[in-house]
PDB file of C-alpha atoms in Angstrom:
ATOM      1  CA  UNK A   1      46.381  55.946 -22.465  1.00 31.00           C
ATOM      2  CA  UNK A   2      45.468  58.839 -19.247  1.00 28.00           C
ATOM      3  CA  UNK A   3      42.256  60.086 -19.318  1.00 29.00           C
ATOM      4  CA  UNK A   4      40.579  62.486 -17.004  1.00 27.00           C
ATOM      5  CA  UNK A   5      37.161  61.462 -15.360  1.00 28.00           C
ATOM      6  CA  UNK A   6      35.329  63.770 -13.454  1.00 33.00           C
ATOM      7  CA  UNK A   7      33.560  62.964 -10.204  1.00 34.00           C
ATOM      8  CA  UNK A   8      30.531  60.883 -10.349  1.00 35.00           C
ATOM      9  CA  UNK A   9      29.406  58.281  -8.941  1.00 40.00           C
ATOM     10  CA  UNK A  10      30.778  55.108  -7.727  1.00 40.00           C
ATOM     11  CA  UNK A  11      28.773  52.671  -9.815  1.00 38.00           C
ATOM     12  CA  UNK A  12      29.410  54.870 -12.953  1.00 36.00           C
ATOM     13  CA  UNK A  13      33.422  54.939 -12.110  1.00 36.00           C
ATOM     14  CA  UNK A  14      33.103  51.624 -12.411  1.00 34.00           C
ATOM     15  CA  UNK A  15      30.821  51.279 -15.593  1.00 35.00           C
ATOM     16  CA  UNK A  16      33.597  53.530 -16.947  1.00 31.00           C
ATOM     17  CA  UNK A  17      36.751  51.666 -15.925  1.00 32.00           C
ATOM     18  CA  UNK A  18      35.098  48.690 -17.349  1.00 35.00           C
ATOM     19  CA  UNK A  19      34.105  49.755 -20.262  1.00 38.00           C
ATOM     20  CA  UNK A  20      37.773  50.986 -20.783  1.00 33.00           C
ATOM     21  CA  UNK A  21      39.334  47.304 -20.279  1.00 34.00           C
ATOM     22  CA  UNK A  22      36.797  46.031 -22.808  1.00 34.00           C
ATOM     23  CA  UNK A  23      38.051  48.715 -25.454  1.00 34.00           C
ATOM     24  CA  UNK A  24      41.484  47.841 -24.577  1.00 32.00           C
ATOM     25  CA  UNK A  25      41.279  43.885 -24.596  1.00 38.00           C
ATOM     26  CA  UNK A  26      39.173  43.843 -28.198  1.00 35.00           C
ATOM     27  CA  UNK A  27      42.500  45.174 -29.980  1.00 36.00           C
ATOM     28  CA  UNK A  28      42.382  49.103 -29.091  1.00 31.00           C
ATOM     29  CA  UNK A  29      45.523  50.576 -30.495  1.00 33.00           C
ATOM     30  CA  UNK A  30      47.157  53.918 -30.691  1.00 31.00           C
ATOM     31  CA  UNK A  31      50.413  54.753 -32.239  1.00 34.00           C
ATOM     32  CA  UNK A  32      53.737  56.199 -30.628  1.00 34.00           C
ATOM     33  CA  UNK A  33      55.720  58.768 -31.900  1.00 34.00           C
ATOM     34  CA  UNK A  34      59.218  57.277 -33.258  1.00 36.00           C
ATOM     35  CA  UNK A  35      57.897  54.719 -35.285  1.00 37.00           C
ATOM     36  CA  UNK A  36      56.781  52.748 -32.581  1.00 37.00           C
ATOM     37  CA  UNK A  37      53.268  51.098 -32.962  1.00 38.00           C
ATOM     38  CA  UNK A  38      50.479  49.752 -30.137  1.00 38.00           C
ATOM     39  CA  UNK A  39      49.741  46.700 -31.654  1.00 42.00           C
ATOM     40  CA  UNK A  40      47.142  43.929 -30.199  1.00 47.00           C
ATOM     41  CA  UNK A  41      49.947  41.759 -30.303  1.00 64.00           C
ATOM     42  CA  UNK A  42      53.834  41.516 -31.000  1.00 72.00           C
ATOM     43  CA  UNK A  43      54.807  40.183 -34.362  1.00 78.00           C
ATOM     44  CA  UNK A  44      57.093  37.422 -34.020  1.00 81.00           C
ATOM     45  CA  UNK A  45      60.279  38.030 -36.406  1.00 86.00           C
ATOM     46  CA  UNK A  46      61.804  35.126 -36.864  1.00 90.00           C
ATOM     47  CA  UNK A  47      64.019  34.627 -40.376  1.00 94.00           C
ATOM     48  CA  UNK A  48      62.930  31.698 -42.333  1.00 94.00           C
ATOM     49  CA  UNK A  49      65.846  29.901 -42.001  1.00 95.00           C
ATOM     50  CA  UNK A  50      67.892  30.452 -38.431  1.00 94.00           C
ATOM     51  CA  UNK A  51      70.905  31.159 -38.380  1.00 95.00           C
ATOM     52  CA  UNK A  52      72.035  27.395 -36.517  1.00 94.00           C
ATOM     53  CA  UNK A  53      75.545  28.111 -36.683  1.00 95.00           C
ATOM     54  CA  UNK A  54      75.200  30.450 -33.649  1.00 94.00           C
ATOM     55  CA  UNK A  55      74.451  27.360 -31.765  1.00 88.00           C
ATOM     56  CA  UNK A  56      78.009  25.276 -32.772  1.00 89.00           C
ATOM     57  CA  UNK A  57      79.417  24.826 -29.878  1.00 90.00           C
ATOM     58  CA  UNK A  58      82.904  26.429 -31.191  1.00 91.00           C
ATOM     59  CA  UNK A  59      80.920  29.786 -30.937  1.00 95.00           C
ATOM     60  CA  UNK A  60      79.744  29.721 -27.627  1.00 92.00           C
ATOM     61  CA  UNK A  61      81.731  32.706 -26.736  1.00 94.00           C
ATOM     62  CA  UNK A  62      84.249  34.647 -29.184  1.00 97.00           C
ATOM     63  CA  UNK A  63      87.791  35.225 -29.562  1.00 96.00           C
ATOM     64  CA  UNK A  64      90.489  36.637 -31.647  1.00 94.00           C
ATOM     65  CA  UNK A  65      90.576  32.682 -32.775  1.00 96.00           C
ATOM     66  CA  UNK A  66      87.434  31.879 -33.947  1.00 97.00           C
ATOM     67  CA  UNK A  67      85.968  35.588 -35.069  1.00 98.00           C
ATOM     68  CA  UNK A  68      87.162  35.426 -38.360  1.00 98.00           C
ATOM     69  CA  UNK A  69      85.209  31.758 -38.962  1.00 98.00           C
ATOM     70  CA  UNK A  70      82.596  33.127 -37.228  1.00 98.00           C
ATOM     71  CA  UNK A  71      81.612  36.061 -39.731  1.00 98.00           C
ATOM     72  CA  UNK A  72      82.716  33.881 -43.106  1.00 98.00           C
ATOM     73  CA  UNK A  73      79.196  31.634 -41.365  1.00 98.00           C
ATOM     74  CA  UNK A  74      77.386  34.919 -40.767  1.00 98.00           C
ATOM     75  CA  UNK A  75      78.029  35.743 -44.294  1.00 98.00           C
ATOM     76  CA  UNK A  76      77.570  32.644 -45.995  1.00 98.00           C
ATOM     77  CA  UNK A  77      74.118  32.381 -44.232  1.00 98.00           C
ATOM     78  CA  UNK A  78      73.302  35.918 -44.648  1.00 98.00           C
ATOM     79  CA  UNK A  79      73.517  35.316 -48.628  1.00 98.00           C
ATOM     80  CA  UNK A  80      71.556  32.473 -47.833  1.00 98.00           C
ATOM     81  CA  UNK A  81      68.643  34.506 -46.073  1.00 98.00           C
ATOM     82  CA  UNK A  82      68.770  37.563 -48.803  1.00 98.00           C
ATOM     83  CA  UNK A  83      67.131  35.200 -51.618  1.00 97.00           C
ATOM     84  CA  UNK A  84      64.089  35.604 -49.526  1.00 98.00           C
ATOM     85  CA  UNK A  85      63.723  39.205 -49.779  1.00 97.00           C
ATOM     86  CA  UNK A  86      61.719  38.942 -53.594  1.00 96.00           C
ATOM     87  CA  UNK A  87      59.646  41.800 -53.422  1.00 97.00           C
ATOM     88  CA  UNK A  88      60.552  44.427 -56.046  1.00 96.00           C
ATOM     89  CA  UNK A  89      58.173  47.497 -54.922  1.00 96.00           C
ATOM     90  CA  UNK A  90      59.552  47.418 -50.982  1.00 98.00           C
ATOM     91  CA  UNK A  91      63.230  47.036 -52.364  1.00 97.00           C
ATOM     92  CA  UNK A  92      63.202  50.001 -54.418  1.00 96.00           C
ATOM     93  CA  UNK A  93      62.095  52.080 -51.617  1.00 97.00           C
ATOM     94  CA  UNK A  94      64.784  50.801 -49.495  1.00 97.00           C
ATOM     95  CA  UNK A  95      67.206  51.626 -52.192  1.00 95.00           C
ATOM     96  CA  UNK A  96      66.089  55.261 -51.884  1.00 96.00           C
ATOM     97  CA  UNK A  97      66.167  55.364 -48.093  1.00 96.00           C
ATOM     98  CA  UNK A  98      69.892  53.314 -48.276  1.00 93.00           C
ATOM     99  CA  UNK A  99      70.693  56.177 -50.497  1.00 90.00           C
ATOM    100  CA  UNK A 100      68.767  59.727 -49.955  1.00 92.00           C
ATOM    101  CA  UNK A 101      68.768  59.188 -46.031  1.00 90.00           C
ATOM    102  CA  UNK A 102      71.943  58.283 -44.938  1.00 81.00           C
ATOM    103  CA  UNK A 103      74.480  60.676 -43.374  1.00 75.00           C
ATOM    104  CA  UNK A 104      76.913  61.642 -45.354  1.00 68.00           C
ATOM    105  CA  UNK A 105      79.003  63.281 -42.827  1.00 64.00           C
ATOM    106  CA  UNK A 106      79.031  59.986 -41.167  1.00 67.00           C
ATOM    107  CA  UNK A 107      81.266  58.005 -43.616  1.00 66.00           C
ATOM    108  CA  UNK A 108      80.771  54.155 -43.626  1.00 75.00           C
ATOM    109  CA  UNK A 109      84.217  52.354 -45.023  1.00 85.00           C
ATOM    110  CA  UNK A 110      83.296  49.045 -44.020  1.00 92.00           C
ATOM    111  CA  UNK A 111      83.367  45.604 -45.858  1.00 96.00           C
ATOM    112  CA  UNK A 112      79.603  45.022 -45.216  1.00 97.00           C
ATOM    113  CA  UNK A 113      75.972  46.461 -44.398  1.00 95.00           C
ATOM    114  CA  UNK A 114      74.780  44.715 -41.345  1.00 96.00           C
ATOM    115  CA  UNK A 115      70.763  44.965 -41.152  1.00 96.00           C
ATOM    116  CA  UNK A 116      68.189  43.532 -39.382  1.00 97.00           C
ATOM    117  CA  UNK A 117      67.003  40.004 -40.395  1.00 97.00           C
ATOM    118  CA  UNK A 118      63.431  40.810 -40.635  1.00 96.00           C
ATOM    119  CA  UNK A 119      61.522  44.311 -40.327  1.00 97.00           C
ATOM    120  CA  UNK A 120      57.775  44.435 -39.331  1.00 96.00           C
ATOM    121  CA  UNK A 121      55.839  45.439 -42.278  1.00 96.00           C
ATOM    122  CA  UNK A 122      52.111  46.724 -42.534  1.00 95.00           C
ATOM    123  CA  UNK A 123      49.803  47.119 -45.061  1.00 95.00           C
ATOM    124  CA  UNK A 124      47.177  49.821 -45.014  1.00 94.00           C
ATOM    125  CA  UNK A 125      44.190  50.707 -47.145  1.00 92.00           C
ATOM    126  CA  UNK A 126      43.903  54.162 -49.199  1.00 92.00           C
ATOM    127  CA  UNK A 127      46.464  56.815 -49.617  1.00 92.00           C
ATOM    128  CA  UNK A 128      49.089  58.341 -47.100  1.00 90.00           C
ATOM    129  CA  UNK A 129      47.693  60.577 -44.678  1.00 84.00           C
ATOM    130  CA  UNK A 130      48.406  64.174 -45.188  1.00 80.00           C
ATOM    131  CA  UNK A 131      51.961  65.400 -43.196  1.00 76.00           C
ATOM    132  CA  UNK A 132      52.698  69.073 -42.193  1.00 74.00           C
ATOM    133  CA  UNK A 133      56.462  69.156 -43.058  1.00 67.00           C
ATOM    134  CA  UNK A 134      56.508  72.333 -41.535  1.00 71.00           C
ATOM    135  CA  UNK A 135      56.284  71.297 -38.432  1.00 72.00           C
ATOM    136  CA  UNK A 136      59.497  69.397 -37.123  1.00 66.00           C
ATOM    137  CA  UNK A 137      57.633  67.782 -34.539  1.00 67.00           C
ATOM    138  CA  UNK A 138      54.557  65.972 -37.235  1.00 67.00           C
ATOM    139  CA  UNK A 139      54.564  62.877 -35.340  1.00 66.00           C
ATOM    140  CA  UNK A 140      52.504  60.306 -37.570  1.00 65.00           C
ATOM    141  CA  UNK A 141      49.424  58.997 -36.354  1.00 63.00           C
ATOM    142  CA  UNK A 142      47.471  56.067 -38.224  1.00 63.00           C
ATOM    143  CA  UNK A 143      44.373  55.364 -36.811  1.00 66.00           C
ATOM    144  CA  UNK A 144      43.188  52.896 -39.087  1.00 77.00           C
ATOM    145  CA  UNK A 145      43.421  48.991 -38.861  1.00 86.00           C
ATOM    146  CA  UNK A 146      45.764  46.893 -40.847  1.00 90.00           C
ATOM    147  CA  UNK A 147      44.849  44.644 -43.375  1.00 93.00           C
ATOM    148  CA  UNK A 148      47.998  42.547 -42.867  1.00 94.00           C
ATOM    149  CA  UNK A 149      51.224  42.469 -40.620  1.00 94.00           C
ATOM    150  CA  UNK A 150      53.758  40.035 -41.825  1.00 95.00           C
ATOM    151  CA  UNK A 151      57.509  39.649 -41.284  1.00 96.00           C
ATOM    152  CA  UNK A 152      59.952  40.710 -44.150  1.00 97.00           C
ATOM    153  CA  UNK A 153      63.890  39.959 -44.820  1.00 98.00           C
ATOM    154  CA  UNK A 154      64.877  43.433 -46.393  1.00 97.00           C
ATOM    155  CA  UNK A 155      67.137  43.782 -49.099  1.00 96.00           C
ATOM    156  CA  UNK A 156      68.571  46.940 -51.506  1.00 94.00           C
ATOM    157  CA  UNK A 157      71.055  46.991 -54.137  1.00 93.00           C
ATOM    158  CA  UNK A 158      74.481  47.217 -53.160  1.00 90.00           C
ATOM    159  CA  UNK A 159      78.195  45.916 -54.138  1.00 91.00           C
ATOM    160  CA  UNK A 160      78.551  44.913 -50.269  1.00 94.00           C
ATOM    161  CA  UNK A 161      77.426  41.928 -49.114  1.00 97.00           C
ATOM    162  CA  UNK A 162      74.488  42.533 -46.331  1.00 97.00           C
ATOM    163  CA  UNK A 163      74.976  40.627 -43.165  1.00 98.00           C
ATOM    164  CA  UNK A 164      71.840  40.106 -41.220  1.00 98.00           C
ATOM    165  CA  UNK A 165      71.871  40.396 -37.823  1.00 98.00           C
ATOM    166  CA  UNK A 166      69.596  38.588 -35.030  1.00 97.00           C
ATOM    167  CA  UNK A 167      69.309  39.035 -31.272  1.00 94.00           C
ATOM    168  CA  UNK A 168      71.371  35.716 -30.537  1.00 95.00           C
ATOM    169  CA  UNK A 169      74.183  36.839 -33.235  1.00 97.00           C
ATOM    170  CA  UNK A 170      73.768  40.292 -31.231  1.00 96.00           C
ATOM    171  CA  UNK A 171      74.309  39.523 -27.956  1.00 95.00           C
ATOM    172  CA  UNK A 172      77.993  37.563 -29.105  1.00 96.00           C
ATOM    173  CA  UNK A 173      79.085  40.054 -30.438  1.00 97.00           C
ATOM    174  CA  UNK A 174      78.171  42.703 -27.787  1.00 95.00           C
ATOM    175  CA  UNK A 175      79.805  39.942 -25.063  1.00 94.00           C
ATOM    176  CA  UNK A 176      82.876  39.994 -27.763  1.00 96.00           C
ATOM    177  CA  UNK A 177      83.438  43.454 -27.231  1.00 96.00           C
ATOM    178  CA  UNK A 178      82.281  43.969 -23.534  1.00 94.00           C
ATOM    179  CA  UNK A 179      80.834  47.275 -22.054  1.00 90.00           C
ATOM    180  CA  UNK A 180      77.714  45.196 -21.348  1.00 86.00           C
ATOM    181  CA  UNK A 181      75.465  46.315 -18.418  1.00 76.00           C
ATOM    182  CA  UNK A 182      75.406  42.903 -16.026  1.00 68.00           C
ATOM    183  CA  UNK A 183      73.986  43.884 -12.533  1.00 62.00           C
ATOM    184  CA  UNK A 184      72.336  47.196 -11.904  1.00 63.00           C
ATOM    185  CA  UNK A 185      74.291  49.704 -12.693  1.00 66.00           C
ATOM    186  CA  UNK A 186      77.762  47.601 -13.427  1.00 77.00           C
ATOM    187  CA  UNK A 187      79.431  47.931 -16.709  1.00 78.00           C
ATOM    188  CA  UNK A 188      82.101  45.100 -17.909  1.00 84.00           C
ATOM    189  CA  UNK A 189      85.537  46.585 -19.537  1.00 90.00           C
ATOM    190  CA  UNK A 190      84.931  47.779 -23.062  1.00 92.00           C
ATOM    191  CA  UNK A 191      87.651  45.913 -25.950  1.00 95.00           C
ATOM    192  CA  UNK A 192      88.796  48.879 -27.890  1.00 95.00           C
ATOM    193  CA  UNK A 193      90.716  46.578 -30.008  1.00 97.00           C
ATOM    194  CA  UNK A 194      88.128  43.913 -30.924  1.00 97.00           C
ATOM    195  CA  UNK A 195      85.490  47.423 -31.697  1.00 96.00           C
ATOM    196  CA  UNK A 196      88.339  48.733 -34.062  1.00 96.00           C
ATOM    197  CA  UNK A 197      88.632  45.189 -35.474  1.00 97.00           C
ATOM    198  CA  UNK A 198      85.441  44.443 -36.115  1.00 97.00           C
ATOM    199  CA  UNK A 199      84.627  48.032 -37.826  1.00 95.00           C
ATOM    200  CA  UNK A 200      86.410  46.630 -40.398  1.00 96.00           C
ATOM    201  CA  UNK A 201      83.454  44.903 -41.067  1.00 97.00           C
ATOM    202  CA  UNK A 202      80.441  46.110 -40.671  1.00 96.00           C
ATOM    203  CA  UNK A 203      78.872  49.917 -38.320  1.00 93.00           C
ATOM    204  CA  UNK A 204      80.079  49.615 -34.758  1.00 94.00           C
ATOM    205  CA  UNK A 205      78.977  52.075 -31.880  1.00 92.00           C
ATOM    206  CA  UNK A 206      79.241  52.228 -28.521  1.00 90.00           C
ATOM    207  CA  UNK A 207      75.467  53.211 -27.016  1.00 85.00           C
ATOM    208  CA  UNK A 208      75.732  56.484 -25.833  1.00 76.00           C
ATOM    209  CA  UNK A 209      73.192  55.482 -22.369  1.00 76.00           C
ATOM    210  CA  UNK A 210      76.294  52.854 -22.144  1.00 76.00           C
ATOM    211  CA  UNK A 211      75.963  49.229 -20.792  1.00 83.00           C
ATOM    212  CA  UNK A 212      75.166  48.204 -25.424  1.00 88.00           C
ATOM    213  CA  UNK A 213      76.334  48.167 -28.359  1.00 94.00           C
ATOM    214  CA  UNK A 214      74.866  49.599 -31.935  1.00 93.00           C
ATOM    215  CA  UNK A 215      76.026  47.309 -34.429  1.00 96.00           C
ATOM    216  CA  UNK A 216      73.936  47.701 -37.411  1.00 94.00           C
ATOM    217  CA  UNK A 217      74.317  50.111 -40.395  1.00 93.00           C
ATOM    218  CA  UNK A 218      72.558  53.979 -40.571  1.00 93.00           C
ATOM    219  CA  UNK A 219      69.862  54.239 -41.717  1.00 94.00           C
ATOM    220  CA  UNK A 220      68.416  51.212 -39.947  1.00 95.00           C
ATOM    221  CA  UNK A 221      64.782  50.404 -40.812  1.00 96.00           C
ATOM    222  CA  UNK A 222      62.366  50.237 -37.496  1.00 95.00           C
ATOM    223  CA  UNK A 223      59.581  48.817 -39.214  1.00 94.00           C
ATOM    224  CA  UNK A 224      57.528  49.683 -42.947  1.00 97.00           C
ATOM    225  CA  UNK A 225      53.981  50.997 -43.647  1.00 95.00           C
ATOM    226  CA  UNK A 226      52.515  50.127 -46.701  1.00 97.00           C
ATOM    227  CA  UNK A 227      50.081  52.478 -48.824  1.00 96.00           C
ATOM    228  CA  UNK A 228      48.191  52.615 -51.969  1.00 96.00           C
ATOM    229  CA  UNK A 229      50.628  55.502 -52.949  1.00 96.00           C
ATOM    230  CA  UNK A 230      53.926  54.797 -51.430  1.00 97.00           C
ATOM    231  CA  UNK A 231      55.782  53.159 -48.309  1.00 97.00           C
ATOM    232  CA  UNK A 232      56.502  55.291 -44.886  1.00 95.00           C
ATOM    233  CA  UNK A 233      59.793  54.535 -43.103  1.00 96.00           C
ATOM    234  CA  UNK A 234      60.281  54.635 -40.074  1.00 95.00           C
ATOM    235  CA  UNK A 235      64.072  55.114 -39.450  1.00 95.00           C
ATOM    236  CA  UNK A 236      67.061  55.955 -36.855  1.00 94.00           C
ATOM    237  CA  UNK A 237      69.584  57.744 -39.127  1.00 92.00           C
ATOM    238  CA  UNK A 238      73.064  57.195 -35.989  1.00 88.00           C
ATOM    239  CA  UNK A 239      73.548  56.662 -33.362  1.00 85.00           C
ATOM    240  CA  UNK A 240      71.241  59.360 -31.508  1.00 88.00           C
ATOM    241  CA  UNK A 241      68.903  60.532 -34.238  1.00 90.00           C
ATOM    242  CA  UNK A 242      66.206  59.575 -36.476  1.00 92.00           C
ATOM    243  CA  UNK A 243      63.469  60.350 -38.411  1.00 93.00           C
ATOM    244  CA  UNK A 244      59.951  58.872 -40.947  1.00 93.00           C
ATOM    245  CA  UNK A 245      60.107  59.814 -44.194  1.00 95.00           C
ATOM    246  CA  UNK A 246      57.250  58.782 -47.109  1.00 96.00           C
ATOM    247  CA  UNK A 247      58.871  57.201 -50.185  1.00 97.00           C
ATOM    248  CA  UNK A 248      56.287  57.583 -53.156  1.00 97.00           C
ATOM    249  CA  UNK A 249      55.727  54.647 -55.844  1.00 97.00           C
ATOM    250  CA  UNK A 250      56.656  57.485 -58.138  1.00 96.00           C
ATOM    251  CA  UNK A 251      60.253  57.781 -58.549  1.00 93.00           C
ATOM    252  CA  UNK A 252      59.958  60.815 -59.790  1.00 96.00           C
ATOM    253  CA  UNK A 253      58.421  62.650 -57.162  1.00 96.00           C
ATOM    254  CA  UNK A 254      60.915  63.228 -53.819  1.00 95.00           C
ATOM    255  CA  UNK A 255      60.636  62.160 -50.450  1.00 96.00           C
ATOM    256  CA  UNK A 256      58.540  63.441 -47.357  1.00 93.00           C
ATOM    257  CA  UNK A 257      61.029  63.719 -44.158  1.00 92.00           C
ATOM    258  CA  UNK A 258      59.346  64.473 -40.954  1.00 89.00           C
ATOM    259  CA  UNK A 259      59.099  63.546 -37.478  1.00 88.00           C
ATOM    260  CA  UNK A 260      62.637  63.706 -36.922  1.00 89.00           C
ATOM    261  CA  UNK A 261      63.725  62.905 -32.891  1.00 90.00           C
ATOM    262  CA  UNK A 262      67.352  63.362 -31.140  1.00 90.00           C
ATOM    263  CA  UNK A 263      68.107  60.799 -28.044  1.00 82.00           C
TER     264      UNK A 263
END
C-alpha cells in the first residue's frame, strides 16, 4: 500500500507511520487484481489425505520405467481424494466454468483433467457487488471481511478421471521433463519426448517466462468467492490469459466475465 504524506512534523511522521503498522498488523487487507487476495494470513492447502506414494522411494526421481506406475498411484489416489469434494452448490458452478469458460480453440485430447488438490474458498455476506462489464479492465475489489476461509478438493462432472495435482507431485514431474530454472539464470535441457508422452495424459505446457512447467488443465481455478447469490471465479483460461467471471445460483441466468488479463 503507497501513500503520500505531506510535510509535517517529525513527531506527527511518526504518529502516522505508526498508526499505519497498527492498521496493517490487526488484519488490514486489500485485494489484487487477478484473483489474488491480501489476506492476514496464508491458508494452508493441504488435501485430507496426502498423497504418500510420492514419498516411495521407487519415485524419487522418474523415468521411462517407473512413469507409467507412477500415474496408475496418482490416479488411484486421486479417486481416492475426489470423494471429498461433497458439496453440490460449488460443483455445479464448476461444471459451468469446466464448460462455458474453456477455450475451445485450444483442444484438450487427453486421458485426464489434472486440477489442483485443493482451491482456497471464501465465504462472504450479502449479494455480489455490482461489475461494469463494459469495462475490460473491472478489476474486482471486495472490501468486506470473510466469514470463513476453508480449503476445498474441487470436483465437476466429467467421463475423465481428474488427477489432482500437489506441489511435491509437481515438482517430479517438472524434474521429469527438465527445462527447470536451477541457478540464476540457468535452464536444464527440456525432454521433448517425455512432454509429448505425458500429454497423453493430462494439459502439458512449457511456461512461456521459461525455467517451469504448466501442467494442469484450462480453465484452472485460482481460488472461489462465495455469495448469497452466486460464486465468483477467479480463473487463468492457458497458458497466458485469464479472467473472473460470476456464476449465479440461477442456472438460468448467464455468466458475468470480466477482469480478463494477458501475461
Amino acid at each position: 500500500m503507497i501513500m503520500k504524506i505531506k510535510k509535517t512534523s517529525g513527531w506527527l511522521a511518526f504518529t502516522i507511520v505508526i498508526a499505519l503498522v497498527v492498521l496493517v498488523c490487526s488484519g488490514f487487507s486489500t485485494n489484487k487484481s487477478h484473483g489474488e487476495q491480501g489476506q492476514q494470513d496464508k491458508l494452508l492447502l493441504s488435501p485430507p489425505i496426502e498423497p504418500t506414494f510420492v514419498k516411495d522411494k521407487k519415485y524419487q526421481r522418474l523415468n521411462k520405467k517407473n512413469i507409467d506406475a507412477f500415474i496408475q498411484d496418482w490416479k488411484e489416489w486421486s479417486l481416492e481424494l475426489r470423494t471429498f469434494s461433497t458439496d453440490s452448490v460449488v460443483n455445479q458452478a464448476i461444471n459451468r466454468i469446466m464448460s462455458e469458460c474453456s477455450d475451445k480453440d485450444i483442444p484438450d485430447n487427453s486421458i485426464f483433467y489434472s486440477m489442483p488438490c485443493c482451491i482456497e474458498i471464501s465465504r462472504y455476506q450479502g449479494s455480489f457487488p455490482p461489475i461494469d462489464v463494459n469495462d475490460e479492465y473491472a478489476f474486482f475489489v471486495e472490501m468486506r471481511q470473510a466469514l470463513e476461509r476453508f480449503a476445498y478438493v474441487p470436483g465437476f462432472d466429467s467421463d475423465k478421471v481428474i488427477l489432482y495435482m500437489t506441489p511435491e507431485i509437481e515438482k517430479l514431474l517438472s524434474q521429469y521433463l527438465g527445462g527447470i530454472r536451477r541457478f540464476g539464470s540457468n535452464v536444464n535441457r527440456i525432454n521433448k519426448g517425455r512432454a509429448a508422452y505425458l500429454s497423453r495424459f493430462f494439459y502439458v505446457h512449457y511456461g512461456h517466462w521459461g525455467g517451469y512447467w504448466i501442467l494442469h488443465s484450462m480453465p484452472k481455478i485460482i481460488f472461489l468467492s462465495l455469495y448469497d447469490d452466486g460464486i465468483c471465479a477467479y480463473l487463468r483460461t492457458s497458458w497466458c490469459t485469464g479472467e473472473s467471471v460470476f456464476v449465479p445460483y440461477d442456472t438460468a441466468k448467464e455468466l458475468i466475465h470480466f477482469d480478463y488479463w494477458i501475461e
